[in-house]
């Protein structure tokens, strides 16, 4: 008998085929997998989102340049999300609610339906009490072993479900060109100014692609740290769709990932490997587990080491990158684990193992 799963991503970001955020990509992949498997997928997401199942839209609520205004916007959004979730639970026989947002604790439904929470961000970004839920039938899990190792005392977590990417869609065999790429949200913690510095030190072309969300800190970072470093050989492309991203990853000499915070999981690094492109990264969180130094990329400490590693990527075998992606980062493995866990959560007698 098919399941009905109600997914709730972070409500301020849309879900769709070309989204930038890792959490939104995972949510979209799960939504599509549920539909393919014959289950019912309901997605509570920002209006304008594109889903395979049924979209239950939340009005877009933006604005607020100071703390008081942002607090009011978040409160209004949480009220709207709670209302949509409540209506969905009244109108549909939901078996599992799956929450993805960092603010999940603000719209947990009342006790009754089982809830799964995927923790996509560093665990110390969540309120401590959110990691020790008192609501019955509420299950939390990390997205990588690296993230799981940072769990604070008392956190009630299931074993991690490692993120994955659509490896087969990303395979591309084209000649490498003399440029590097960097992709992701344009924000301070991604450290893309270091990638630009490294490309300049290496006298190498860099294509930087991604979205700058309308948050004051993100816009200030782009204005003060990214724009001054751009020139004819270091270019910012803005958001790119899947086809262009695939071409960029496949033809690039390497992907630069200078994250300044512990990455819980780096989907773009996995995508680069699937496209046969090595990754040069700071050893931040899960990146240290994804990159096999000297085989699928290099781990470096600063912009100068990153610049030196760009040239060294010439000697790495694209097939070794693709092989790692197939064996360790395939989305099918991730999706199978989610569908199995949904079935276990929806049928409590199957949850014999308890929490980790």
mmCIF file of C-alpha atoms in Angstrom:
data_model
loop_
_atom_site.group_PDB
_atom_site.id
_atom_site.type_symbol
_atom_site.label_atom_id
_atom_site.label_comp_id
_atom_site.label_asym_id
_atom_site.label_seq_id
_atom_site.Cartn_x
_atom_site.Cartn_y
_atom_site.Cartn_z
ATOM 1 C CA UNK A 1 0.000 0.000 0.000
ATOM 2 C CA UNK A 2 1.379 3.396 -0.972
ATOM 3 C CA UNK A 3 2.481 6.006 1.535
ATOM 4 C CA UNK A 4 1.521 9.676 1.691
ATOM 5 C CA UNK A 5 4.512 11.826 2.646
ATOM 6 C CA UNK A 6 4.213 15.531 3.438
ATOM 7 C CA UNK A 7 7.559 17.255 2.813
ATOM 8 C CA UNK A 8 8.327 20.721 4.174
ATOM 9 C CA UNK A 9 11.561 22.363 2.951
ATOM 10 C CA UNK A 10 12.908 25.675 4.291
ATOM 11 C CA UNK A 11 9.964 27.962 3.482
ATOM 12 C CA UNK A 12 11.978 30.962 2.272
ATOM 13 C CA UNK A 13 13.596 29.087 -0.652
ATOM 14 C CA UNK A 14 11.678 27.645 -3.624
ATOM 15 C CA UNK A 15 11.955 24.008 -4.672
ATOM 16 C CA UNK A 16 12.515 23.079 -8.286
ATOM 17 C CA UNK A 17 14.771 21.343 -10.799
ATOM 18 C CA UNK A 18 17.449 24.072 -10.853
ATOM 19 C CA UNK A 19 17.594 25.128 -7.210
ATOM 20 C CA UNK A 20 20.943 25.994 -5.639
ATOM 21 C CA UNK A 21 20.503 24.928 -2.025
ATOM 22 C CA UNK A 22 21.454 21.387 -1.063
ATOM 23 C CA UNK A 23 18.410 20.888 1.167
ATOM 24 C CA UNK A 24 16.090 21.982 -1.621
ATOM 25 C CA UNK A 25 17.824 19.638 -4.088
ATOM 26 C CA UNK A 26 17.433 16.688 -1.725
ATOM 27 C CA UNK A 27 13.780 17.527 -1.087
ATOM 28 C CA UNK A 28 13.117 17.727 -4.843
ATOM 29 C CA UNK A 29 14.837 14.378 -5.420
ATOM 30 C CA UNK A 30 12.789 12.696 -2.691
ATOM 31 C CA UNK A 31 9.564 14.180 -4.054
ATOM 32 C CA UNK A 32 10.313 12.781 -7.519
ATOM 33 C CA UNK A 33 11.347 9.380 -6.113
ATOM 34 C CA UNK A 34 8.106 9.064 -4.151
ATOM 35 C CA UNK A 35 6.055 9.707 -7.275
ATOM 36 C CA UNK A 36 8.105 7.230 -9.334
ATOM 37 C CA UNK A 37 7.614 4.576 -6.667
ATOM 38 C CA UNK A 38 3.831 5.015 -6.689
ATOM 39 C CA UNK A 39 3.554 6.897 -3.400
ATOM 40 C CA UNK A 40 1.808 10.224 -2.862
ATOM 41 C CA UNK A 41 4.050 13.246 -2.378
ATOM 42 C CA UNK A 42 2.711 16.485 -0.899
ATOM 43 C CA UNK A 43 5.165 19.399 -0.701
ATOM 44 C CA UNK A 44 4.601 22.493 1.446
ATOM 45 C CA UNK A 45 6.868 25.035 -0.245
ATOM 46 C CA UNK A 46 7.130 28.627 -1.310
ATOM 47 C CA UNK A 47 4.710 29.602 -4.074
ATOM 48 C CA UNK A 48 6.269 29.214 -7.503
ATOM 49 C CA UNK A 49 8.030 25.982 -6.560
ATOM 50 C CA UNK A 50 7.997 23.107 -9.068
ATOM 51 C CA UNK A 51 7.384 19.607 -7.710
ATOM 52 C CA UNK A 52 6.612 16.149 -9.088
ATOM 53 C CA UNK A 53 3.840 15.542 -6.578
ATOM 54 C CA UNK A 54 1.293 18.043 -5.259
ATOM 55 C CA UNK A 55 2.435 21.545 -4.291
ATOM 56 C CA UNK A 56 0.757 23.078 -1.244
ATOM 57 C CA UNK A 57 1.982 26.650 -1.670
ATOM 58 C CA UNK A 58 3.058 29.026 1.066
ATOM 59 C CA UNK A 59 2.881 32.736 0.169
ATOM 60 C CA UNK A 60 6.240 34.404 -0.398
ATOM 61 C CA UNK A 61 6.999 36.706 2.532
ATOM 62 C CA UNK A 62 10.116 38.790 2.003
ATOM 63 C CA UNK A 63 11.564 41.987 3.345
ATOM 64 C CA UNK A 64 13.183 43.264 6.487
ATOM 65 C CA UNK A 65 16.607 44.874 6.661
ATOM 66 C CA UNK A 66 16.916 45.089 10.441
ATOM 67 C CA UNK A 67 16.596 42.498 13.185
ATOM 68 C CA UNK A 68 13.086 43.523 14.247
ATOM 69 C CA UNK A 69 11.746 43.425 10.683
ATOM 70 C CA UNK A 70 13.369 40.043 9.963
ATOM 71 C CA UNK A 71 11.941 38.617 13.174
ATOM 72 C CA UNK A 72 8.461 39.767 12.135
ATOM 73 C CA UNK A 73 8.890 38.254 8.644
ATOM 74 C CA UNK A 74 10.012 34.905 10.074
ATOM 75 C CA UNK A 75 7.114 34.870 12.538
ATOM 76 C CA UNK A 76 4.635 35.548 9.720
ATOM 77 C CA UNK A 77 6.163 32.818 7.567
ATOM 78 C CA UNK A 78 6.074 30.272 10.384
ATOM 79 C CA UNK A 79 2.408 31.081 11.002
ATOM 80 C CA UNK A 80 1.657 30.553 7.308
ATOM 81 C CA UNK A 81 3.555 27.234 7.199
ATOM 82 C CA UNK A 82 1.777 25.940 10.306
ATOM 83 C CA UNK A 83 -1.562 26.782 8.716
ATOM 84 C CA UNK A 84 -0.754 24.950 5.464
ATOM 85 C CA UNK A 85 0.525 21.894 7.365
ATOM 86 C CA UNK A 86 -2.609 21.841 9.524
ATOM 87 C CA UNK A 87 -4.866 21.955 6.451
ATOM 88 C CA UNK A 88 -2.860 19.205 4.776
ATOM 89 C CA UNK A 89 -3.200 16.934 7.813
ATOM 90 C CA UNK A 90 -6.941 17.588 7.921
ATOM 91 C CA UNK A 91 -7.488 16.903 4.220
ATOM 92 C CA UNK A 92 -5.058 14.054 3.496
ATOM 93 C CA UNK A 93 -4.203 10.730 5.202
ATOM 94 C CA UNK A 94 -0.552 11.674 5.778
ATOM 95 C CA UNK A 95 1.688 8.811 6.932
ATOM 96 C CA UNK A 96 4.895 10.800 7.538
ATOM 97 C CA UNK A 97 5.772 14.490 7.750
ATOM 98 C CA UNK A 98 9.338 15.171 6.577
ATOM 99 C CA UNK A 99 10.846 18.508 7.641
ATOM 100 C CA UNK A 100 14.029 19.929 6.092
ATOM 101 C CA UNK A 101 14.329 23.518 7.366
ATOM 102 C CA UNK A 102 16.677 24.842 10.023
ATOM 103 C CA UNK A 103 13.569 26.369 11.637
ATOM 104 C CA UNK A 104 11.649 23.057 11.734
ATOM 105 C CA UNK A 105 10.976 23.393 15.469
ATOM 106 C CA UNK A 106 8.832 26.473 14.750
ATOM 107 C CA UNK A 107 6.215 24.477 12.803
ATOM 108 C CA UNK A 108 6.294 20.955 14.223
ATOM 109 C CA UNK A 109 2.761 19.595 13.929
ATOM 110 C CA UNK A 110 0.896 18.500 17.071
ATOM 111 C CA UNK A 111 1.473 14.915 18.267
ATOM 112 C CA UNK A 112 -0.143 12.279 16.096
ATOM 113 C CA UNK A 113 1.526 11.877 12.721
ATOM 114 C CA UNK A 114 5.171 10.660 12.756
ATOM 115 C CA UNK A 115 7.744 13.327 11.880
ATOM 116 C CA UNK A 116 11.179 12.876 10.303
ATOM 117 C CA UNK A 117 13.625 15.800 10.371
ATOM 118 C CA UNK A 118 16.655 15.919 8.097
ATOM 119 C CA UNK A 119 19.380 18.097 9.604
ATOM 120 C CA UNK A 120 21.016 19.673 6.567
ATOM 121 C CA UNK A 121 23.079 22.321 8.363
ATOM 122 C CA UNK A 122 25.830 22.307 11.022
ATOM 123 C CA UNK A 123 24.305 20.956 14.217
ATOM 124 C CA UNK A 124 25.420 23.933 16.293
ATOM 125 C CA UNK A 125 23.247 26.164 14.086
ATOM 126 C CA UNK A 126 20.137 24.546 15.595
ATOM 127 C CA UNK A 127 18.792 25.415 19.054
ATOM 128 C CA UNK A 128 20.052 22.772 21.497
ATOM 129 C CA UNK A 129 16.519 21.871 22.558
ATOM 130 C CA UNK A 130 15.523 21.235 18.917
ATOM 131 C CA UNK A 131 17.968 18.302 18.828
ATOM 132 C CA UNK A 132 16.256 16.731 21.853
ATOM 133 C CA UNK A 133 12.596 16.734 20.794
ATOM 134 C CA UNK A 134 9.983 15.929 23.416
ATOM 135 C CA UNK A 135 7.243 15.466 20.830
ATOM 136 C CA UNK A 136 6.420 11.741 20.445
ATOM 137 C CA UNK A 137 7.303 9.987 17.172
ATOM 138 C CA UNK A 138 9.790 12.662 16.120
ATOM 139 C CA UNK A 139 12.952 11.370 14.448
ATOM 140 C CA UNK A 140 16.042 13.394 13.533
ATOM 141 C CA UNK A 141 18.995 12.364 11.410
ATOM 142 C CA UNK A 142 22.201 13.940 10.011
ATOM 143 C CA UNK A 143 23.262 13.807 6.358
ATOM 144 C CA UNK A 144 26.868 12.654 6.743
ATOM 145 C CA UNK A 145 29.182 10.838 9.123
ATOM 146 C CA UNK A 146 31.167 14.040 9.499
ATOM 147 C CA UNK A 147 28.088 15.899 10.703
ATOM 148 C CA UNK A 148 27.092 13.036 13.014
ATOM 149 C CA UNK A 149 30.467 13.257 14.755
ATOM 150 C CA UNK A 150 29.621 16.810 15.872
ATOM 151 C CA UNK A 151 26.406 15.817 17.687
ATOM 152 C CA UNK A 152 26.212 17.444 21.136
ATOM 153 C CA UNK A 153 25.612 15.333 24.253
ATOM 154 C CA UNK A 154 21.981 14.317 24.563
ATOM 155 C CA UNK A 155 21.105 14.784 20.888
ATOM 156 C CA UNK A 156 18.591 12.123 19.808
ATOM 157 C CA UNK A 157 19.660 11.220 16.272
ATOM 158 C CA UNK A 158 19.143 8.302 13.934
ATOM 159 C CA UNK A 159 22.171 7.103 11.936
ATOM 160 C CA UNK A 160 23.046 9.415 9.023
ATOM 161 C CA UNK A 161 21.564 9.104 5.567
ATOM 162 C CA UNK A 162 24.372 10.284 3.299
ATOM 163 C CA UNK A 163 23.336 12.713 0.585
ATOM 164 C CA UNK A 164 23.705 11.690 -3.045
ATOM 165 C CA UNK A 165 23.430 13.095 -6.559
ATOM 166 C CA UNK A 166 22.054 11.914 -9.903
ATOM 167 C CA UNK A 167 25.342 10.395 -11.072
ATOM 168 C CA UNK A 168 24.051 9.053 -14.398
ATOM 169 C CA UNK A 169 22.643 12.440 -15.440
ATOM 170 C CA UNK A 170 25.958 14.129 -14.684
ATOM 171 C CA UNK A 171 28.278 11.825 -16.605
ATOM 172 C CA UNK A 172 29.807 13.807 -19.467
ATOM 173 C CA UNK A 173 32.960 13.044 -21.441
ATOM 174 C CA UNK A 174 34.294 16.182 -23.090
ATOM 175 C CA UNK A 175 37.782 17.667 -23.405
ATOM 176 C CA UNK A 176 38.954 19.590 -20.354
ATOM 177 C CA UNK A 177 39.477 23.318 -20.803
ATOM 178 C CA UNK A 178 41.717 25.747 -19.005
ATOM 179 C CA UNK A 179 39.328 27.079 -16.384
ATOM 180 C CA UNK A 180 38.139 26.222 -12.903
ATOM 181 C CA UNK A 181 34.610 26.523 -11.551
ATOM 182 C CA UNK A 182 33.002 27.365 -8.224
ATOM 183 C CA UNK A 183 29.277 26.981 -7.637
ATOM 184 C CA UNK A 184 26.859 27.563 -4.777
ATOM 185 C CA UNK A 185 25.068 30.144 -2.703
ATOM 186 C CA UNK A 186 27.009 33.412 -2.691
ATOM 187 C CA UNK A 187 27.407 34.008 1.030
ATOM 188 C CA UNK A 188 30.294 34.553 3.462
ATOM 189 C CA UNK A 189 30.510 30.974 4.727
ATOM 190 C CA UNK A 190 31.152 29.590 1.213
ATOM 191 C CA UNK A 191 34.414 31.557 1.010
ATOM 192 C CA UNK A 192 34.301 32.149 -2.747
ATOM 193 C CA UNK A 193 36.612 35.161 -2.414
ATOM 194 C CA UNK A 194 39.365 32.619 -1.685
ATOM 195 C CA UNK A 195 38.548 30.820 -4.942
ATOM 196 C CA UNK A 196 38.850 34.097 -6.841
ATOM 197 C CA UNK A 197 42.157 34.838 -5.136
ATOM 198 C CA UNK A 198 43.450 31.351 -5.936
ATOM 199 C CA UNK A 199 42.519 31.672 -9.602
ATOM 200 C CA UNK A 200 44.302 35.020 -9.813
ATOM 201 C CA UNK A 201 47.434 33.605 -8.128
ATOM 202 C CA UNK A 202 47.399 30.677 -10.562
ATOM 203 C CA UNK A 203 46.740 32.968 -13.536
ATOM 204 C CA UNK A 204 43.744 30.783 -14.285
ATOM 205 C CA UNK A 205 40.254 31.522 -15.518
ATOM 206 C CA UNK A 206 37.445 30.986 -12.991
ATOM 207 C CA UNK A 207 33.718 30.792 -13.607
ATOM 208 C CA UNK A 208 31.710 31.460 -10.439
ATOM 209 C CA UNK A 209 28.013 30.611 -10.559
ATOM 210 C CA UNK A 210 25.289 30.791 -7.958
ATOM 211 C CA UNK A 211 22.536 32.822 -6.423
ATOM 212 C CA UNK A 212 22.825 35.716 -4.002
ATOM 213 C CA UNK A 213 19.772 35.585 -1.752
ATOM 214 C CA UNK A 214 18.311 38.951 -0.682
ATOM 215 C CA UNK A 215 19.791 38.879 2.825
ATOM 216 C CA UNK A 216 21.811 41.930 3.910
ATOM 217 C CA UNK A 217 24.884 39.875 4.890
ATOM 218 C CA UNK A 218 24.864 37.992 1.583
ATOM 219 C CA UNK A 219 24.406 41.118 -0.520
ATOM 220 C CA UNK A 220 27.138 42.907 1.426
ATOM 221 C CA UNK A 221 29.492 39.963 0.932
ATOM 222 C CA UNK A 222 28.907 39.989 -2.828
ATOM 223 C CA UNK A 223 29.382 43.756 -3.009
ATOM 224 C CA UNK A 224 32.537 43.973 -0.857
ATOM 225 C CA UNK A 225 34.311 40.615 -1.399
ATOM 226 C CA UNK A 226 33.181 39.220 -4.762
ATOM 227 C CA UNK A 227 32.646 42.174 -7.105
ATOM 228 C CA UNK A 228 36.071 43.783 -6.461
ATOM 229 C CA UNK A 229 37.776 40.493 -7.403
ATOM 230 C CA UNK A 230 35.998 40.065 -10.735
ATOM 231 C CA UNK A 231 37.772 40.779 -14.024
ATOM 232 C CA UNK A 232 37.677 39.434 -17.599
ATOM 233 C CA UNK A 233 39.255 36.141 -16.437
ATOM 234 C CA UNK A 234 37.360 35.782 -13.147
ATOM 235 C CA UNK A 235 33.677 35.990 -14.037
ATOM 236 C CA UNK A 236 30.392 35.750 -12.129
ATOM 237 C CA UNK A 237 27.605 34.064 -14.084
ATOM 238 C CA UNK A 238 24.728 34.202 -11.613
ATOM 239 C CA UNK A 239 22.402 31.175 -11.274
ATOM 240 C CA UNK A 240 22.759 28.439 -13.895
ATOM 241 C CA UNK A 241 20.410 25.618 -14.872
ATOM 242 C CA UNK A 242 21.247 21.933 -14.796
ATOM 243 C CA UNK A 243 22.405 21.680 -18.411
ATOM 244 C CA UNK A 244 24.842 24.560 -18.133
ATOM 245 C CA UNK A 245 26.071 23.366 -14.747
ATOM 246 C CA UNK A 246 26.738 19.898 -16.186
ATOM 247 C CA UNK A 247 28.737 21.377 -19.058
ATOM 248 C CA UNK A 248 30.724 23.623 -16.705
ATOM 249 C CA UNK A 249 31.566 20.772 -14.345
ATOM 250 C CA UNK A 250 32.469 18.411 -17.173
ATOM 251 C CA UNK A 251 34.792 20.777 -19.027
ATOM 252 C CA UNK A 252 36.458 22.444 -16.030
ATOM 253 C CA UNK A 253 39.954 21.567 -14.870
ATOM 254 C CA UNK A 254 38.629 21.390 -11.300
ATOM 255 C CA UNK A 255 35.986 22.572 -8.858
ATOM 256 C CA UNK A 256 37.112 24.969 -6.118
ATOM 257 C CA UNK A 257 35.311 24.579 -2.771
ATOM 258 C CA UNK A 258 36.815 26.963 -0.184
ATOM 259 C CA UNK A 259 34.076 26.599 2.443
ATOM 260 C CA UNK A 260 34.782 28.373 5.720
ATOM 261 C CA UNK A 261 32.301 26.394 7.819
ATOM 262 C CA UNK A 262 32.024 22.622 8.324
ATOM 263 C CA UNK A 263 30.092 21.383 5.317
ATOM 264 C CA UNK A 264 27.515 18.828 6.392
ATOM 265 C CA UNK A 265 27.506 17.546 2.824
ATOM 266 C CA UNK A 266 28.670 19.086 -0.451
ATOM 267 C CA UNK A 267 26.375 18.137 -3.307
ATOM 268 C CA UNK A 268 28.344 20.254 -5.777
ATOM 269 C CA UNK A 269 31.544 18.369 -4.915
ATOM 270 C CA UNK A 270 29.722 15.076 -5.538
ATOM 271 C CA UNK A 271 28.343 16.458 -8.816
ATOM 272 C CA UNK A 272 31.829 17.475 -9.938
ATOM 273 C CA UNK A 273 33.168 13.968 -9.291
ATOM 274 C CA UNK A 274 30.247 12.458 -11.218
ATOM 275 C CA UNK A 275 31.194 14.699 -14.147
ATOM 276 C CA UNK A 276 34.797 13.460 -13.947
ATOM 277 C CA UNK A 277 36.217 16.629 -12.397
ATOM 278 C CA UNK A 278 38.470 16.716 -9.324
ATOM 279 C CA UNK A 279 37.743 18.913 -6.321
ATOM 280 C CA UNK A 280 40.164 21.295 -4.621
ATOM 281 C CA UNK A 281 38.725 22.124 -1.217
ATOM 282 C CA UNK A 282 39.388 23.364 2.255
ATOM 283 C CA UNK A 283 39.034 20.366 4.652
ATOM 284 C CA UNK A 284 35.774 21.706 6.060
ATOM 285 C CA UNK A 285 33.473 19.048 7.502
ATOM 286 C CA UNK A 286 32.259 16.503 4.945
ATOM 287 C CA UNK A 287 34.571 17.867 2.223
ATOM 288 C CA UNK A 288 37.438 16.110 3.989
ATOM 289 C CA UNK A 289 35.569 12.810 3.566
ATOM 290 C CA UNK A 290 34.495 13.419 -0.041
ATOM 291 C CA UNK A 291 37.932 14.344 -1.464
ATOM 292 C CA UNK A 292 40.479 11.534 -1.725
ATOM 293 C CA UNK A 293 43.739 13.562 -1.866
ATOM 294 C CA UNK A 294 45.838 12.814 -4.888
ATOM 295 C CA UNK A 295 43.078 10.677 -6.439
ATOM 296 C CA UNK A 296 39.894 12.750 -6.745
ATOM 297 C CA UNK A 297 41.294 16.135 -5.762
ATOM 298 C CA UNK A 298 43.295 17.941 -3.107
ATOM 299 C CA UNK A 299 42.680 19.336 0.380
ATOM 300 C CA UNK A 300 44.343 22.702 0.911
ATOM 301 C CA UNK A 301 44.635 25.300 3.671
ATOM 302 C CA UNK A 302 44.624 28.667 1.912
ATOM 303 C CA UNK A 303 44.362 30.452 -1.417
ATOM 304 C CA UNK A 304 48.032 29.904 -2.311
ATOM 305 C CA UNK A 305 47.793 26.132 -1.769
ATOM 306 C CA UNK A 306 44.558 26.149 -3.755
ATOM 307 C CA UNK A 307 46.339 27.942 -6.612
ATOM 308 C CA UNK A 308 49.150 25.377 -6.573
ATOM 309 C CA UNK A 309 46.662 22.487 -6.589
ATOM 310 C CA UNK A 310 44.855 23.773 -9.694
ATOM 311 C CA UNK A 311 47.842 22.833 -11.865
ATOM 312 C CA UNK A 312 48.241 19.476 -10.108
ATOM 313 C CA UNK A 313 44.705 18.471 -11.122
ATOM 314 C CA UNK A 314 45.984 17.831 -14.654
ATOM 315 C CA UNK A 315 47.492 14.539 -13.500
ATOM 316 C CA UNK A 316 44.306 13.173 -11.896
ATOM 317 C CA UNK A 317 42.180 10.600 -13.727
ATOM 318 C CA UNK A 318 38.591 11.659 -14.476
ATOM 319 C CA UNK A 319 37.527 8.000 -14.372
ATOM 320 C CA UNK A 320 38.682 7.739 -10.746
ATOM 321 C CA UNK A 321 36.403 10.675 -9.944
ATOM 322 C CA UNK A 322 33.447 9.062 -11.715
ATOM 323 C CA UNK A 323 34.077 5.728 -10.014
ATOM 324 C CA UNK A 324 33.983 7.324 -6.559
ATOM 325 C CA UNK A 325 30.765 9.134 -7.410
ATOM 326 C CA UNK A 326 29.114 5.897 -8.543
ATOM 327 C CA UNK A 327 30.143 3.883 -5.486
ATOM 328 C CA UNK A 328 29.801 6.498 -2.737
ATOM 329 C CA UNK A 329 27.547 9.358 -3.845
ATOM 330 C CA UNK A 330 24.711 7.924 -5.952
ATOM 331 C CA UNK A 331 21.289 9.432 -5.286
ATOM 332 C CA UNK A 332 19.600 6.050 -5.712
ATOM 333 C CA UNK A 333 21.241 4.791 -2.523
ATOM 334 C CA UNK A 334 20.077 7.858 -0.600
ATOM 335 C CA UNK A 335 16.535 7.626 -1.965
ATOM 336 C CA UNK A 336 16.205 3.908 -1.208
ATOM 337 C CA UNK A 337 17.185 4.612 2.396
ATOM 338 C CA UNK A 338 14.590 7.377 2.717
ATOM 339 C CA UNK A 339 11.797 5.213 1.318
ATOM 340 C CA UNK A 340 12.746 2.393 3.689
ATOM 341 C CA UNK A 341 12.838 4.756 6.653
ATOM 342 C CA UNK A 342 9.438 6.227 5.743
ATOM 343 C CA UNK A 343 7.947 2.752 5.825
ATOM 344 C CA UNK A 344 9.557 2.028 9.198
ATOM 345 C CA UNK A 345 8.376 5.310 10.716
ATOM 346 C CA UNK A 346 4.856 4.925 9.330
ATOM 347 C CA UNK A 347 4.681 1.460 10.913
ATOM 348 C CA UNK A 348 6.050 1.905 14.468
ATOM 349 C CA UNK A 349 6.449 -1.818 15.079
ATOM 350 C CA UNK A 350 9.276 -1.720 12.508
ATOM 351 C CA UNK A 351 11.282 0.796 14.541
ATOM 352 C CA UNK A 352 12.967 -1.743 16.766
ATOM 353 C CA UNK A 353 16.476 -0.300 16.709
ATOM 354 C CA UNK A 354 15.674 3.015 18.363
ATOM 355 C CA UNK A 355 17.978 6.009 18.012
ATOM 356 C CA UNK A 356 21.717 6.048 17.601
#
